[in-house]
Coordinates of C-alpha atoms and ligand atoms in Angstrom, one line a residue:
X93 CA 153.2 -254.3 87.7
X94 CA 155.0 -253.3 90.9
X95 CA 153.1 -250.5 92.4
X96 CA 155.1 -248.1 94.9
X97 CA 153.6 -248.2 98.4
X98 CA 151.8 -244.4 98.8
X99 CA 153.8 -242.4 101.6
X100 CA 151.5 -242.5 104.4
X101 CA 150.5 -239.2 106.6
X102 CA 148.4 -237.6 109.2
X103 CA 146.6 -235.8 106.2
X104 CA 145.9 -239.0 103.8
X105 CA 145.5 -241.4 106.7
X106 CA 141.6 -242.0 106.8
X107 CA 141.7 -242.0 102.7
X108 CA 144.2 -245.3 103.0
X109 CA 142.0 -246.7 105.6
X110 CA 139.0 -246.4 103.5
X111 CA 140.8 -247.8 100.4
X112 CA 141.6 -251.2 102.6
X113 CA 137.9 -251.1 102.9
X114 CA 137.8 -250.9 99.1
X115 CA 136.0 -247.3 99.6
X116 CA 137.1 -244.4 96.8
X117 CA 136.5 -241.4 99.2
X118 CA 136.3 -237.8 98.0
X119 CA 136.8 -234.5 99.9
X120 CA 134.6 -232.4 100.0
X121 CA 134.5 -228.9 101.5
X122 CA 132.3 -228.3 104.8
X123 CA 132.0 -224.5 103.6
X124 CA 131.1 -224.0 99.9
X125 CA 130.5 -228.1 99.6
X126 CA 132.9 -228.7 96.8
X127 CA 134.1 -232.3 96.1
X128 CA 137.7 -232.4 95.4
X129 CA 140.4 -235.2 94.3
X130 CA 143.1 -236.1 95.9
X131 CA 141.0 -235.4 99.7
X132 CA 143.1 -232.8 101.5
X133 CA 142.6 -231.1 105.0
X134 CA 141.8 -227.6 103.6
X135 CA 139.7 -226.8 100.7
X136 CA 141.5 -226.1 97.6
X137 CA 138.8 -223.2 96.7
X138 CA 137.9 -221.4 99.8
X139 CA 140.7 -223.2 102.4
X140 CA 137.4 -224.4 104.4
X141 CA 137.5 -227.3 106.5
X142 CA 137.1 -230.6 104.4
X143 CA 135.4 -233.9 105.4
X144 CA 135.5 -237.4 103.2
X145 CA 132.6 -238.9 101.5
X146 CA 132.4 -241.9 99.8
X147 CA 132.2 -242.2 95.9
X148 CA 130.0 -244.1 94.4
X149 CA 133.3 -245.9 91.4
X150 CA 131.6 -244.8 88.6
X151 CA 132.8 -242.2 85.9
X152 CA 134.5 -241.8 82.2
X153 CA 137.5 -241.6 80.3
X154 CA 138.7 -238.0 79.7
X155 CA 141.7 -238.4 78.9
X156 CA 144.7 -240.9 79.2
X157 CA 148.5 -241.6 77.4
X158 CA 149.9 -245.3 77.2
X159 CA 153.5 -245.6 79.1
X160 CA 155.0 -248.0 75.8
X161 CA 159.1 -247.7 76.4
X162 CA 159.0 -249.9 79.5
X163 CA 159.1 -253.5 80.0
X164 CA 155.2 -254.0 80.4
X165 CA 153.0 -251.1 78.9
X166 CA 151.0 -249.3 81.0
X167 CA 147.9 -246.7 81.1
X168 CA 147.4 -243.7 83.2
X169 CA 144.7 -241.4 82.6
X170 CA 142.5 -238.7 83.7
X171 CA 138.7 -240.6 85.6
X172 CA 135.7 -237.5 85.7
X173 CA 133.8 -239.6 88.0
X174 CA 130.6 -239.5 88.1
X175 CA 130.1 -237.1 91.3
X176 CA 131.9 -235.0 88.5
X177 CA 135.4 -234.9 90.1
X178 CA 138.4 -236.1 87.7
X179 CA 140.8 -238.5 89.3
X180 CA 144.4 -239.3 87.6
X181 CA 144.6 -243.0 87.8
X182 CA 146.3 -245.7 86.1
X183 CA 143.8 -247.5 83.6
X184 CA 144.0 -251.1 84.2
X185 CA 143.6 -255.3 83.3
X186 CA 142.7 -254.2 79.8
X187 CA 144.3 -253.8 76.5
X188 CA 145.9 -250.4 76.5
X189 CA 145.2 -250.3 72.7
X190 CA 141.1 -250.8 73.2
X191 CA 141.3 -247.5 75.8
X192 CA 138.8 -244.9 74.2
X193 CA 138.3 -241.5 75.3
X194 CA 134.4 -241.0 76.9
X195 CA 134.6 -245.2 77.7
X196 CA 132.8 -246.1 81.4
X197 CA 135.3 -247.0 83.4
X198 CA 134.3 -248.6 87.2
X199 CA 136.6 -248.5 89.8
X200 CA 139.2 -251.6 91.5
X201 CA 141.7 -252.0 93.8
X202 CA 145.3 -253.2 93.3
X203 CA 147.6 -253.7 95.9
X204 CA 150.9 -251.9 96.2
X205 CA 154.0 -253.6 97.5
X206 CA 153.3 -252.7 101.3
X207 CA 149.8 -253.8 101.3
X208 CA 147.8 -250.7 100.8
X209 CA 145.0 -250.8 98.5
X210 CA 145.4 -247.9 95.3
X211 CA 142.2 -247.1 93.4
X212 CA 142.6 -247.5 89.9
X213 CA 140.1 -248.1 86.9
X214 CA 139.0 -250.3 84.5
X215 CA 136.8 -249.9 81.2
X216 CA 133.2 -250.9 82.8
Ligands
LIG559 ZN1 135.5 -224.8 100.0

């Protein structure tokens, strides 16, 4: 599977950094200490200053839909991790078919076409 290279910003710089570094970082907000998914500069509940930290790859299924009227099926789904943030991600190097709601899923890395690493999950 070709995967698209991200657009790269001031904003999601130090999340692609830490994904070269195989590192799944969170925001989380320096105000009411919210963790939040995809990391951005200003907290999506109180607009506070936000900060990255480090998640720990971890988490479940809640929900996902197989991509079937394409050459090579795919999975995308919904991750709650377990830091209890929920991460869309594409569900990978499995059988789209075995895929169960509530499964453990751990997190990997796949390379998109420039290079950058994209966390993605597989069933644990
Ligand atoms: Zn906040």
């Amino acid at each position: 599977m070709k995967i698209p290279s991200p657009p790269i910003n001031p904003e999601n710089k130090a999340f692609f950094d830490a994904a070269r570094e195989r590192r799944l970082m969170l925001g989380r907000c320096k105000s009411c200490r919210e963790l939040h998914y995809y990391p951005r500069a200003v907290c999506p509940f109180c607009s506070g200053p936000t900060e990255l930290v480090a998640a720990k790859g971890r988490g479940k299924i809640y929900s996902y839909s197989v991509m079937r009227r394409v050459p090579e099926p795919y999975a995308i789904g919904y991750v709650t991790l377990d830091e209890g943030v929920t991460v869309l991600t594409n569900l990978v190097d499995c059988d789209p078919d075995t895929i169960r709601i509530d499964a453990p899923v751990r997190l990997v890395f796949k390379a998109a076409e420039g290079g950058e690493m994209i966390p993605m999950f597989t069933p644990a």
